Amino acid sequence: DAGVIQSPRHEVTEMGQEVTLRCKPISGHDYLFWYRQTMMRGLELLIYFNNNVPIDDSGMPEDRFSAKMPNASFSTLKIQPSEPRDSAVYFCASSFRGIGNQPQHFGDGTRLSIL
Amino acid sequence: GEDVEQSLFLSVREGDSSVINCTYTDSSSTYLYWYKQEPGAGLQLLTYIFSNMDMKQDQRLTVLLNKKDKHLSLRIADTQTGDSAIYFCAENGELIFGTGTRLQVFP
């Protein structure tokens, strides 16, 4: 079975540019999560969706960050404009039947570098 | 707020046992998880324990849970170089992951 698929794997761009990260969850999973990982702050939950609806976006750092899930098989995380402090590894994860019952399956991440 | 804490580093010799510790604060957690992250990859579920259990064994892995002290540990027996990775504990109540413990295994 295909796991969670993220693209691109690596992104290097100049500050001020728009960055779009993409995620395809595991088919049949009804929850999707976006995380950010840095050395300083560890793994942070940014936002999660249930059945394509954003449930909790309290982890989104600023208005520059936005996430959408137009359908059950696709989600995007957008940063506009990007800043050097946004450099991190961004992970997408999905799970079936919610938060408590099933573990999350992670993608391999997008390593983002903002110059 | 809720929090999950882990020590940052652990270094062990190949063949020895490793013990990675975690403390959490959310007493409503039903499940507690251990994830493993290898370089350049995402987190993979390693094992989990129900909150009403004290211990779970899975081959070389032993998970111990002390609900009273909100302490979780992962013991890896006969640690191998392939076990070198970052290990995260997580509780399901608040979707909070620990900072991760970097395990380094040397020959």
CSV table of C-alpha atoms in Angstrom, one decimal:
chain,number,residue,atom,x,y,z
A,1,ASP,CA,0.0,0.0,0.0
A,2,ALA,CA,1.2,3.5,-0.7
A,3,GLY,CA,2.0,5.6,2.3
A,4,VAL,CA,1.5,9.3,2.8
A,5,ILE,CA,3.1,11.0,-0.2
A,6,GLN,CA,4.6,14.5,0.1
A,7,SER,CA,6.1,16.7,-2.5
A,8,PRO,CA,8.5,18.2,-3.1
A,9,ARG,CA,11.1,16.4,-1.0
A,10,HIS,CA,13.3,19.4,-1.0
A,11,GLU,CA,12.6,23.1,-1.7
A,12,VAL,CA,15.1,25.9,-1.7
A,13,THR,CA,13.8,29.4,-2.4
A,14,GLU,CA,14.5,33.0,-1.7
A,15,MET,CA,12.7,34.9,1.1
A,16,GLY,CA,9.5,36.6,0.0
A,17,GLN,CA,8.6,33.9,-2.5
A,18,GLU,CA,5.4,31.8,-2.1
A,19,VAL,CA,6.0,28.2,-1.1
A,20,THR,CA,3.4,25.4,-1.6
A,21,LEU,CA,3.9,22.0,0.0
A,22,ARG,CA,1.7,19.1,-1.1
A,23,CYS,CA,0.4,16.0,0.6
A,24,LYS,CA,-1.5,12.9,-0.5
A,25,PRO,CA,-2.9,11.0,2.5
A,26,ILE,CA,-3.4,7.3,2.7
A,27,SER,CA,-6.6,6.4,1.0
A,28,GLY,CA,-9.5,5.9,3.4
A,29,HIS,CA,-7.9,8.0,6.2
A,30,ASP,CA,-10.2,10.7,7.5
A,31,TYR,CA,-7.7,12.8,9.4
A,32,LEU,CA,-4.8,14.8,8.0
A,33,PHE,CA,-2.1,16.6,10.0
A,34,TRP,CA,0.6,19.1,9.1
A,35,TYR,CA,3.7,19.3,11.4
A,36,ARG,CA,6.8,21.3,11.4
A,37,GLN,CA,10.1,20.0,12.8
A,38,THR,CA,13.1,22.1,13.8
A,39,MET,CA,16.1,21.5,16.0
A,40,MET,CA,15.0,24.4,18.3
A,41,ARG,CA,11.3,23.6,18.7
A,42,GLY,CA,11.1,19.9,17.9
A,43,LEU,CA,7.9,18.6,16.3
A,44,GLU,CA,5.0,21.1,16.3
A,45,LEU,CA,1.5,20.4,15.1
A,46,LEU,CA,0.4,23.2,12.8
A,47,ILE,CA,-3.1,22.2,11.8
A,48,TYR,CA,-5.3,19.1,11.3
A,49,PHE,CA,-8.4,18.3,9.2
A,50,ASN,CA,-11.2,15.8,9.7
A,51,ASN,CA,-13.1,14.8,6.5
A,52,ASN,CA,-11.4,17.7,4.7
A,53,VAL,CA,-12.6,20.3,7.3
A,54,PRO,CA,-10.0,22.2,9.4
A,55,ILE,CA,-10.5,21.4,13.0
A,56,ASP,CA,-7.7,23.1,14.9
A,57,ASP,CA,-5.3,25.6,13.3
A,58,SER,CA,-4.0,27.0,16.6
A,59,GLY,CA,-0.5,25.8,15.8
A,60,MET,CA,-0.3,27.8,12.6
A,61,PRO,CA,2.4,30.3,13.4
A,62,GLU,CA,1.2,33.4,11.4
A,63,ASP,CA,-1.2,34.6,8.8
A,64,ARG,CA,1.5,33.9,6.3
A,65,PHE,CA,0.7,30.2,6.7
A,66,SER,CA,-2.5,28.7,5.2
A,67,ALA,CA,-3.6,25.1,4.6
A,68,LYS,CA,-6.4,23.7,2.5
A,69,MET,CA,-7.8,20.3,1.8
A,70,PRO,CA,-10.0,20.5,-1.3
A,71,ASN,CA,-10.7,16.8,-1.3
A,72,ALA,CA,-10.0,13.6,0.6
A,73,SER,CA,-6.8,12.8,-1.3
A,74,PHE,CA,-5.0,16.1,-1.4
A,75,SER,CA,-3.9,18.9,0.9
A,76,THR,CA,-1.6,21.9,0.6
A,77,LEU,CA,0.3,24.0,3.1
A,78,LYS,CA,1.2,27.4,1.7
A,79,ILE,CA,3.6,30.1,3.0
A,80,GLN,CA,3.3,33.5,1.6
A,81,PRO,CA,5.6,35.4,1.9
A,82,SER,CA,8.3,33.0,3.1
A,83,GLU,CA,11.0,34.0,5.6
A,84,PRO,CA,14.3,32.4,6.6
A,85,ARG,CA,12.8,31.4,9.9
A,86,ASP,CA,10.3,29.2,8.1
A,87,SER,CA,13.2,26.8,7.2
A,88,ALA,CA,12.3,23.4,8.6
A,89,VAL,CA,11.2,20.0,7.7
A,90,TYR,CA,7.4,19.9,7.2
A,91,PHE,CA,5.6,16.6,7.7
A,92,CYS,CA,2.2,15.5,6.7
A,93,ALA,CA,0.5,12.6,8.5
A,94,SER,CA,-2.9,10.9,8.2
A,95,SER,CA,-4.9,8.5,10.3
A,96,PHE,CA,-8.1,6.6,10.2
A,97,ARG,CA,-11.0,7.1,12.6
A,98,GLY,CA,-9.6,10.0,14.4
A,99,ILE,CA,-7.1,11.1,16.9
A,100,GLY,CA,-7.4,8.6,19.7
A,101,ASN,CA,-7.9,5.2,18.1
A,102,GLN,CA,-5.4,4.9,15.4
A,103,PRO,CA,-1.8,6.0,15.1
A,104,GLN,CA,-0.7,8.5,12.6
A,105,HIS,CA,1.2,7.6,9.4
A,106,PHE,CA,3.8,10.1,8.4
A,107,GLY,CA,5.2,11.1,5.0
A,108,ASP,CA,8.9,11.5,4.5
A,109,GLY,CA,8.7,15.3,4.8
A,110,THR,CA,9.6,18.3,2.8
A,111,ARG,CA,12.9,19.9,3.7
A,112,LEU,CA,12.4,23.6,3.2
A,113,SER,CA,15.2,26.1,3.1
A,114,ILE,CA,14.4,29.8,2.7
A,115,LEU,CA,17.5,31.9,1.8
B,1,GLY,CA,-0.7,23.4,28.8
B,2,GLU,CA,0.0,19.7,28.2
B,3,ASP,CA,3.5,18.7,27.7
B,4,VAL,CA,5.6,15.6,26.9
B,5,GLU,CA,9.3,15.6,27.9
B,6,GLN,CA,12.2,13.4,26.9
B,7,SER,CA,15.9,13.5,27.4
B,8,LEU,CA,17.7,14.7,24.2
B,9,PHE,CA,20.5,12.2,23.8
B,10,LEU,CA,21.4,8.6,24.7
B,11,SER,CA,24.5,6.8,23.7
B,12,VAL,CA,24.9,3.0,24.1
B,13,ARG,CA,27.3,0.3,23.1
B,14,GLU,CA,26.1,-2.3,20.6
B,15,GLY,CA,24.6,-5.3,22.3
B,16,ASP,CA,23.7,-3.4,25.5
B,17,SER,CA,20.1,-2.4,26.4
B,18,SER,CA,18.8,1.1,25.8
B,19,VAL,CA,16.2,2.7,28.0
B,20,ILE,CA,14.5,5.9,26.7
B,21,ASN,CA,12.3,7.7,29.1
B,22,CYS,CA,9.3,10.1,28.7
B,23,THR,CA,7.0,12.0,31.0
B,24,TYR,CA,3.7,13.3,30.0
B,25,THR,CA,1.0,15.4,31.6
B,26,ASP,CA,-2.3,14.6,30.0
B,27,SER,CA,-3.9,12.0,32.2
B,28,SER,CA,-6.8,11.5,29.8
B,29,SER,CA,-4.6,9.8,27.2
B,30,THR,CA,-5.9,6.4,26.1
B,31,TYR,CA,-2.9,5.4,24.1
B,32,LEU,CA,0.7,6.2,24.4
B,33,TYR,CA,3.0,5.7,21.4
B,34,TRP,CA,6.6,5.3,20.5
B,35,TYR,CA,7.7,6.5,17.1
B,36,LYS,CA,11.1,6.1,15.4
B,37,GLN,CA,12.6,8.6,13.0
B,38,GLU,CA,15.5,7.6,10.8
B,39,PRO,CA,17.6,10.2,9.1
B,40,GLY,CA,15.8,11.9,6.2
B,41,ALA,CA,12.5,10.1,6.9
B,42,GLY,CA,9.3,10.6,8.6
B,43,LEU,CA,8.2,9.2,11.9
B,44,GLN,CA,7.2,5.5,11.9
B,45,LEU,CA,5.1,3.9,14.6
B,46,LEU,CA,7.2,1.5,16.6
B,47,THR,CA,4.9,0.4,19.3
B,48,TYR,CA,2.1,1.6,21.5
B,49,ILE,CA,0.5,0.8,24.9
B,50,PHE,CA,-3.0,1.2,26.2
B,51,SER,CA,-3.2,3.4,29.2
B,52,ASN,CA,-4.7,0.5,31.3
B,53,MET,CA,-1.6,-1.6,30.8
B,54,ASP,CA,1.6,-1.5,32.8
B,55,MET,CA,3.8,-3.3,30.3
B,56,LYS,CA,3.9,-4.5,26.8
B,57,GLN,CA,6.6,-6.6,25.2
B,58,ASP,CA,7.2,-6.9,21.4
B,59,GLN,CA,10.3,-8.8,20.5
B,60,ARG,CA,13.3,-6.7,21.6
B,61,LEU,CA,11.0,-3.8,22.7
B,62,THR,CA,9.5,-3.5,26.2
B,63,VAL,CA,7.3,-0.6,27.0
B,64,LEU,CA,6.6,0.3,30.7
B,65,LEU,CA,3.9,2.6,31.8
B,66,ASN,CA,3.6,4.2,35.3
B,67,LYS,CA,0.3,6.0,35.2
B,68,LYS,CA,0.6,7.4,38.7
B,69,ASP,CA,3.9,9.1,37.8
B,70,LYS,CA,2.9,9.7,34.1
B,71,HIS,CA,6.1,8.0,33.1
B,72,LEU,CA,6.6,6.0,30.0
B,73,SER,CA,9.8,4.1,29.0
B,74,LEU,CA,11.0,2.2,26.0
B,75,ARG,CA,13.6,-0.5,26.5
B,76,ILE,CA,15.5,-1.9,23.5
B,77,ALA,CA,17.3,-5.2,24.3
B,78,ASP,CA,20.5,-6.1,22.4
B,79,THR,CA,20.7,-2.7,20.8
B,80,GLN,CA,22.0,-2.7,17.2
B,81,THR,CA,23.5,0.0,15.1
B,82,GLY,CA,20.3,0.0,13.0
B,83,ASP,CA,18.5,1.2,16.1
B,84,SER,CA,20.3,4.5,15.9
B,85,ALA,CA,17.6,7.1,15.3
B,86,ILE,CA,15.4,9.6,17.1
B,87,TYR,CA,12.7,8.2,19.2
B,88,PHE,CA,9.5,10.1,20.0
B,89,CYS,CA,6.9,9.4,22.6
B,90,ALA,CA,3.4,10.8,22.0
B,91,GLU,CA,0.1,10.7,23.7
B,92,ASN,CA,-3.1,10.7,21.8
B,93,GLY,CA,-5.1,13.2,23.9
B,94,GLU,CA,-3.5,16.5,22.8
B,95,LEU,CA,-1.6,15.2,19.8
B,96,ILE,CA,1.6,16.3,21.4
B,97,PHE,CA,4.9,14.7,20.6
B,98,GLY,CA,8.0,14.8,22.9
B,99,THR,CA,11.2,16.5,21.7
B,100,GLY,CA,12.7,13.2,20.7
B,101,THR,CA,15.6,11.3,22.1
B,102,ARG,CA,18.5,10.8,19.7
B,103,LEU,CA,19.9,7.3,20.3
B,104,GLN,CA,23.4,6.7,19.1
B,105,VAL,CA,24.7,3.1,19.1
B,106,PHE,CA,28.5,2.6,18.9
B,107,PRO,CA,30.4,-0.6,18.2
